[in-house]
Short mmCIF file of C-alpha atoms in Angstrom, two decimals:
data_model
loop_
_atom_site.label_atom_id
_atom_site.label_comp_id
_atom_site.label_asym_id
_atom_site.label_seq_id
_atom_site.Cartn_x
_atom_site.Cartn_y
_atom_site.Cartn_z
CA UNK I 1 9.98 26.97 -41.15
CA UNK I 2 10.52 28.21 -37.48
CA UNK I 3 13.18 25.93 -35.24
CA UNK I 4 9.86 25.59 -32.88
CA UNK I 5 8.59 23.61 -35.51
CA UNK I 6 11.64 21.49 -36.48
CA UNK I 7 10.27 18.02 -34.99
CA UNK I 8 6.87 17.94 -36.89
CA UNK I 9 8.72 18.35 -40.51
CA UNK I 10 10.79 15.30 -39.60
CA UNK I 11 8.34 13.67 -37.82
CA UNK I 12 7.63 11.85 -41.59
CA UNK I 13 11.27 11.10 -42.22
CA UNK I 14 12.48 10.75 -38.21
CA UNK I 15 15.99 9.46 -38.22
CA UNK I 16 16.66 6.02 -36.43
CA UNK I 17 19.69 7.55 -34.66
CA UNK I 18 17.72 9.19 -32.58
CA UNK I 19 17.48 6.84 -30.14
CA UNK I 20 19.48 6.72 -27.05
CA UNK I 21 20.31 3.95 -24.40
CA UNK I 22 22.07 5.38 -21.15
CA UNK I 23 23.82 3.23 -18.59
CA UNK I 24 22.77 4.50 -15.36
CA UNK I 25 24.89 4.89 -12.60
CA UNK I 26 26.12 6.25 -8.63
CA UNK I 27 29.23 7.85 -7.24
CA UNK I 28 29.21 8.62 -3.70
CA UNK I 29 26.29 10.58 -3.61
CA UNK I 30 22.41 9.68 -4.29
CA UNK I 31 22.67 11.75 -7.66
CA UNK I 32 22.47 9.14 -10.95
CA UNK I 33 24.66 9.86 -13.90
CA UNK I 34 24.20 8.65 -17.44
CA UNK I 35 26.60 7.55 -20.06
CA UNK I 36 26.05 6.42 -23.76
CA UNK I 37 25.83 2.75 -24.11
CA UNK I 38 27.24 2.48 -26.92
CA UNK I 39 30.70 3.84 -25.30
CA UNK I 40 31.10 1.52 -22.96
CA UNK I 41 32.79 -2.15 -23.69
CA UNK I 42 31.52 -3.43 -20.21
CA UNK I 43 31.32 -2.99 -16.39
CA UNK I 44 33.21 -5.04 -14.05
CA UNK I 45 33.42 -5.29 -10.35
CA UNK I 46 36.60 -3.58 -8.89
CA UNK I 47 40.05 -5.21 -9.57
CA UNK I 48 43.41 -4.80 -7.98
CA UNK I 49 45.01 -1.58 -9.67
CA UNK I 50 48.72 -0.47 -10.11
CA UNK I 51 49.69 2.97 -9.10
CA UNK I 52 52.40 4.00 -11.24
CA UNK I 53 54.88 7.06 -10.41
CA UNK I 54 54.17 10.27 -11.57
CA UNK I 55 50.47 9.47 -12.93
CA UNK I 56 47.84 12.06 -13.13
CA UNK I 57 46.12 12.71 -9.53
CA UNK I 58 42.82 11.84 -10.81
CA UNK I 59 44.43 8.45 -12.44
CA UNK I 60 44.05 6.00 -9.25
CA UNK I 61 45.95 3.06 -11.35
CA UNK I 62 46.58 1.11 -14.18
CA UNK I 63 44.66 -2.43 -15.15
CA UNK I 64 45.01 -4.65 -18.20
CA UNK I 65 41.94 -6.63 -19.04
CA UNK I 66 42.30 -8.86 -22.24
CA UNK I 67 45.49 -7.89 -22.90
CA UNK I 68 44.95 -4.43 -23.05
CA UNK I 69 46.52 -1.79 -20.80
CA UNK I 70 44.44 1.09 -19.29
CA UNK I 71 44.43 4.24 -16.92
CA UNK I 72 41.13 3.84 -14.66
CA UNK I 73 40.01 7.07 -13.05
CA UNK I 74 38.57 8.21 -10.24
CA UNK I 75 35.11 9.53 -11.83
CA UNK I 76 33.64 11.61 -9.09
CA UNK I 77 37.19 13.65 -8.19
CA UNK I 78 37.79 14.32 -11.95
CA UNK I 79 34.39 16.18 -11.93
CA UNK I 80 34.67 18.26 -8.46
CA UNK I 81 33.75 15.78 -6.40
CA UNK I 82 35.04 13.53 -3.43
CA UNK I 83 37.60 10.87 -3.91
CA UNK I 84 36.21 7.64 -4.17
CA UNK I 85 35.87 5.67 -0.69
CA UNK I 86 36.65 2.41 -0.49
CA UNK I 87 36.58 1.73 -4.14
CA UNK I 88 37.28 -2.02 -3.48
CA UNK I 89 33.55 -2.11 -2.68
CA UNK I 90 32.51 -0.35 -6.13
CA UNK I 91 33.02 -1.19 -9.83
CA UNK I 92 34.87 -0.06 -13.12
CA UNK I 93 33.30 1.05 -16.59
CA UNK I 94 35.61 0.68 -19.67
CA UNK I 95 35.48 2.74 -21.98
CA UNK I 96 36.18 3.92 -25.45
CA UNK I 97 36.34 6.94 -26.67
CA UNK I 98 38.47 9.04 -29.38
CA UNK I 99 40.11 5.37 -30.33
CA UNK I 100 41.21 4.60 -26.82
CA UNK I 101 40.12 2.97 -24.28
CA UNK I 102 40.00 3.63 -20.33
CA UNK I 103 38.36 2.84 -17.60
CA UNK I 104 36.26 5.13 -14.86
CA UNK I 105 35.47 4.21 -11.17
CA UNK I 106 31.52 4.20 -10.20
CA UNK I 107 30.20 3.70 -6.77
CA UNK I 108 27.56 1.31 -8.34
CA UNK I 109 25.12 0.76 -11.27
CA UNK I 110 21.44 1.38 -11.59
CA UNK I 111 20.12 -0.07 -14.67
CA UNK I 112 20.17 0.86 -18.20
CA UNK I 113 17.32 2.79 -19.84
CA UNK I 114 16.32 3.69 -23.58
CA UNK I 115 15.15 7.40 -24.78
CA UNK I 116 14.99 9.29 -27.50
CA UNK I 117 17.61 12.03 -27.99
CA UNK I 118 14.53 15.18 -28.28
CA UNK I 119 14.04 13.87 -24.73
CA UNK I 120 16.98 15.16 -23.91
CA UNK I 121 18.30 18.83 -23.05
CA UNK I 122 20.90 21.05 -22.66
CA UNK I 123 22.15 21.47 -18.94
CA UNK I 124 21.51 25.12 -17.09
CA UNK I 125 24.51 27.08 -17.50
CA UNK I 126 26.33 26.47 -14.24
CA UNK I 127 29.93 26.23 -12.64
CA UNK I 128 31.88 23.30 -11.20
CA UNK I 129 30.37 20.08 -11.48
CA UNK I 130 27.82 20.90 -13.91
CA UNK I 131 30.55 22.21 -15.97
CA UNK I 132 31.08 18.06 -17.23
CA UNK I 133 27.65 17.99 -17.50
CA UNK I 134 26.74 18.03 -21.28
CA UNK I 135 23.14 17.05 -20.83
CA UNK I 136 20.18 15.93 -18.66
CA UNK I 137 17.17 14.35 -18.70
CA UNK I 138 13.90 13.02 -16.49
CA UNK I 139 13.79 9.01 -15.82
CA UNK I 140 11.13 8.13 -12.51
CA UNK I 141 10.89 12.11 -11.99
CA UNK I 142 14.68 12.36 -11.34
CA UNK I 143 16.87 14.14 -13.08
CA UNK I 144 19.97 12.16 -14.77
CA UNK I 145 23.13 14.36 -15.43
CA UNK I 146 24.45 12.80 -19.13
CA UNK I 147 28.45 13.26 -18.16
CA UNK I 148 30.75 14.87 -21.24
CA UNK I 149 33.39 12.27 -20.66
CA UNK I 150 35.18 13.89 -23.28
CA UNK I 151 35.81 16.94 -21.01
CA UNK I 152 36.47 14.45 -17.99
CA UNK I 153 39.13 12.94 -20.32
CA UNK I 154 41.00 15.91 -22.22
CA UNK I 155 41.95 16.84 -18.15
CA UNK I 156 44.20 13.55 -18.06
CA UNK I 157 44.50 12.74 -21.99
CA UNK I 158 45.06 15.82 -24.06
CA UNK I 159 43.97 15.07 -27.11
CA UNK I 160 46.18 16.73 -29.60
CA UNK I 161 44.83 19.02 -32.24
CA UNK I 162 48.63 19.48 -34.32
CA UNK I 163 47.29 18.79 -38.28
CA UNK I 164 50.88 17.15 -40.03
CA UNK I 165 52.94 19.78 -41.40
CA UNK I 166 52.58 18.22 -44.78
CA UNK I 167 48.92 17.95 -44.79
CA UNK I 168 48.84 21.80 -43.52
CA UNK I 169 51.08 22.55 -46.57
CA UNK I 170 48.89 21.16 -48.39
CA UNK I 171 45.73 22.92 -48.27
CA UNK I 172 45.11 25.90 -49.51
CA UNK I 173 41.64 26.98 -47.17
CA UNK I 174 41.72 30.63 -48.80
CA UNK I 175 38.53 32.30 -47.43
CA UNK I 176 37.20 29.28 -45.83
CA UNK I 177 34.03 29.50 -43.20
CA UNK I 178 32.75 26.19 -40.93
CA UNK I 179 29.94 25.37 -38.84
CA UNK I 180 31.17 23.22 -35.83
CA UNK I 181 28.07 21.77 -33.82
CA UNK I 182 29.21 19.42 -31.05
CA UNK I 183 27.65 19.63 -27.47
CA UNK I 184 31.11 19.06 -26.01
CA UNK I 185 32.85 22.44 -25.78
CA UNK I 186 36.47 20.01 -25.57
CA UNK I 187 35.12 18.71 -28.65
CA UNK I 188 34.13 21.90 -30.23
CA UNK I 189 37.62 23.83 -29.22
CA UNK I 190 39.49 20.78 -30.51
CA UNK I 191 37.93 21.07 -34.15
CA UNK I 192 38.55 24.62 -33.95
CA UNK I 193 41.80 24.85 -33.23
CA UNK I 194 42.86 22.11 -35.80
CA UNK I 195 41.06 23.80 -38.36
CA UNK I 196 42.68 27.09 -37.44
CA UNK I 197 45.74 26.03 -38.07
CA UNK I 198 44.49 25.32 -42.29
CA UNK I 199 43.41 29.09 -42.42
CA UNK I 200 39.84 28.23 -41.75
CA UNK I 201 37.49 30.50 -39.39
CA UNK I 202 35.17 28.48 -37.05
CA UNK I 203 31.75 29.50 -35.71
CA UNK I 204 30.45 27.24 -33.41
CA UNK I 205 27.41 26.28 -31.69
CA UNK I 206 26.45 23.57 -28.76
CA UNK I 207 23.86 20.90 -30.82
CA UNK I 208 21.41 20.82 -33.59
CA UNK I 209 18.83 23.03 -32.79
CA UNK I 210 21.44 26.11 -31.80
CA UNK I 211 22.34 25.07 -35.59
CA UNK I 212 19.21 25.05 -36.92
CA UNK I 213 18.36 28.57 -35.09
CA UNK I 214 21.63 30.48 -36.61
CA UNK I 215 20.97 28.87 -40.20
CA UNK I 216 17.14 29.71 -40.03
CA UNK I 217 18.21 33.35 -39.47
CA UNK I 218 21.18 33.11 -41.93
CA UNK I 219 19.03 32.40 -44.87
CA UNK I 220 16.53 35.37 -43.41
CA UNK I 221 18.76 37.97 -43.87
CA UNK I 222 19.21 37.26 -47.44
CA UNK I 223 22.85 35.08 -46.49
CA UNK I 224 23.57 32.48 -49.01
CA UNK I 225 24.90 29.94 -46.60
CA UNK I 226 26.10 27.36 -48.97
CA UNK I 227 28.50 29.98 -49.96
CA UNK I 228 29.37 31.27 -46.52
CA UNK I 229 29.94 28.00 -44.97
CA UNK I 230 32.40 25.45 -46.76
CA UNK I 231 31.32 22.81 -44.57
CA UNK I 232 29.03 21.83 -41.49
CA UNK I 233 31.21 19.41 -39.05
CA UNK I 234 28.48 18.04 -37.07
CA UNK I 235 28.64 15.35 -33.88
CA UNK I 236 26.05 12.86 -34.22
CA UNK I 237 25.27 12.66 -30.42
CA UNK I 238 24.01 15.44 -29.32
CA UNK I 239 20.44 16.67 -27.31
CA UNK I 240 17.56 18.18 -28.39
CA UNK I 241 17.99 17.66 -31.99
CA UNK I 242 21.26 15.37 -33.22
CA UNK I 243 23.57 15.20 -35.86
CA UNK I 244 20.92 13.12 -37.87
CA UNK I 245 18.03 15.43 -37.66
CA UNK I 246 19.98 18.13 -38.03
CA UNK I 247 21.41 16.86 -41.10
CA UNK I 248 17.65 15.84 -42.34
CA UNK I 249 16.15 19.46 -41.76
CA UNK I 250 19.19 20.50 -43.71
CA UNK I 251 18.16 18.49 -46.73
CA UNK I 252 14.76 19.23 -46.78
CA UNK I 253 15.31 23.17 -47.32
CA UNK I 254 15.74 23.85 -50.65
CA UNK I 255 18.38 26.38 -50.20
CA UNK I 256 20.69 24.42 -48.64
CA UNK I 257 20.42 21.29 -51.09
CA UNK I 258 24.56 22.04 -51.54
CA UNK I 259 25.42 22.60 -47.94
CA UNK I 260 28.16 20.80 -47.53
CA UNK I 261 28.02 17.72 -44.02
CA UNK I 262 30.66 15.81 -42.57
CA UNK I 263 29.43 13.43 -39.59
CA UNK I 264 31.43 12.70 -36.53
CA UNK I 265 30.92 10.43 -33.30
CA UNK I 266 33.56 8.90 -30.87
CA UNK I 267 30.93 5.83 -31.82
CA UNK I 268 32.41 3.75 -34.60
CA UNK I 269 30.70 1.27 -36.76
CA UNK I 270 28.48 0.32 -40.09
CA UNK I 271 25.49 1.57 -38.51
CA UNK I 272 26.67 5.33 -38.96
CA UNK I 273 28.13 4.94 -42.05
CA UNK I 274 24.57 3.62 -43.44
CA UNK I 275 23.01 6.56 -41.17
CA UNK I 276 24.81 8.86 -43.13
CA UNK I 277 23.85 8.14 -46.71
CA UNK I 278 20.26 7.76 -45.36
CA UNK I 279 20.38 11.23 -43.88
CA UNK I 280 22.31 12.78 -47.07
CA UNK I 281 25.09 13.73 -45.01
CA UNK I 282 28.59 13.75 -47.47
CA UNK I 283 30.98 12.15 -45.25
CA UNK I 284 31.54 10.02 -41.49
CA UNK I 285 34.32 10.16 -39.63
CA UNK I 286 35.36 8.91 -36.48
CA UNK I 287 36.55 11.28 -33.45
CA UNK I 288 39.13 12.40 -33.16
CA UNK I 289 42.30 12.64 -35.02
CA UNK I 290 43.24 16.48 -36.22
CA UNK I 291 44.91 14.13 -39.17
CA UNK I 292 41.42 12.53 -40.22
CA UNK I 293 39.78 16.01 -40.31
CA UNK I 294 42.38 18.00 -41.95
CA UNK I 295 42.25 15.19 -45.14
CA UNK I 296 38.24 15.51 -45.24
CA UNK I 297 38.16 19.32 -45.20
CA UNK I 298 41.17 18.74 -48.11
CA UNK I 299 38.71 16.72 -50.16
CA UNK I 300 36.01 18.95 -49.61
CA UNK I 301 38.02 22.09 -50.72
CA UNK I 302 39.21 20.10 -53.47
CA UNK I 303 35.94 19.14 -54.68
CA UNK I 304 34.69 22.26 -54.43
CA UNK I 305 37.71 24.24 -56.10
CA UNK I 306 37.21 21.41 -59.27
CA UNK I 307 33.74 21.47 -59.57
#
């Protein structure tokens, strides 16, 4: 099967994760941006904010909303573009991603809208802004730039990608091989480089169809990719084709029946857990702790080494 024909062999098993609901929203120009719903705890209008000494320059203060205590950026400076005027006059989205939560400063709001995630594509490769751009798509004939907030963030928040000393002790990765899909390239470098430090070599590739593309030609050339890769670490949000799909087409080639899947997503909750047995993925995981991942590729190894 061709990845040009990916959609109609799951169009009889289509994954309910596929669906996507974006808040819409301004900064100071007439462009709209999208974020995923199912990130954000709730928009309020602008509140007082305390600048504290030393912060980050794209970090325009600190707020604490229901007892919790949160850096609230300036959104259109932290990706190229002009400070935020008069943000008095504009309002805050909060936030939660990687298991923290923050808050980002919008001009205004424009609705919210559902899609599908095949509606969805990859941005034109591009420099500067575009660069936190990890995906757009067509709502009224205008184009909507999907923001990878995970790139915004890693600027002010470095997520770290140390695995324990213990747990690095611990595993013995020999020869290992994974296949990192994640349309954030933060996302993808910070797998990478945690899984680096177990031994492990990393290809990686920008969403599901780039995955389905490079297996498709893998098992071509005669490659038995069970055996080459240990693993697929997959995000579930991605355009084009998602972690879902991506893990469906992967089940439903019969040479692959043992490929390995562990399932990822900043979004928590029961709903991907359930996702992932229906999909025949292995394992979920929440992003991101270097921690988290180290101990699932230790199962899998172990597994594999006792089997």
């Amino acid at each position: 099967m061709s990845a040009n024909s990916w959609g109609s062999s799951l169009e009889s098993n289509k994954a309910a994760g596929t669906r996507l609901e974006l808040l819409l929203f301004q900064l100071e120009g007439r462009q709209l941006y999208g974020i995923n719903v199912f990130k954000v705890q709730e928009v309020i209008p602008f509140k007082k904010l305390t600048r504290l000494a030393g912060s980050h320059p794209m970090v325009s203060g600190v707020a604490t909303l229901r007892g919790v205590t949160m850096p609230i950026m300036d959104l259109s400076r932290a990706i190229g573009g002009p400070a935020m005027k008069d943000p008095e006059n504009g309002y805050i989205i909060i936030t939660e991603y990687n298991r923290s939560v923050h808050g980002f400063l919008i001009r205004r709001m424009d609705r919210i809208i559902n899609t599908q995630w095949d509606k969805v594509q990859s941005p034109p490769k591009a420099t500067g802004r575009n660069a936190y751009v990890t995906a757009v798509t067509m709502v009224d004939d205008k184009i909507v730039e999907i923001l990878d907030v995970e790139k915004v963030l890693d600027q002010v928040v470095r997520a770290s990608t140390n695995v324990s000393a213990d747990l690095s002790a611990q595993i013995d990765a020999g020869n290992r091989h994974v296949l990192v899909v994640d349309d954030s390239s933060v996302a993808r470098n910070q797998i990478s480089r945690a899984l680096e430090q177990l031994g492990i070599q990393c290809t990686q590739v920008p969403d599901g169809q780039h995955a389905i593309q490079l297996l498709e030609k893998m098992l071509a050339d005669g490659v038995d990719v069970s055996e080459h890769f240990t693993m697929v670490v997959s995000d579930i949000e991605m355009p084009v084709v998602d972690g879902y799909q991506l893990t469906t087409w992967i089940r439903q080639q019969p040479q692959l029946k043992d490929l390995y899947i562990l399932l990822h997503s900043s979004i928590s909750g029961v709903f991907n857990v359930d996702m992932v047995k229906r999909t025949g993925a292995n394992k979920f995981i929440q992003k991101y702790h270097p921690d988290d991942l180290a101990i699932a590729v230790q199962e899998r190894i172990g597994a594999d080494t006792s089997a």
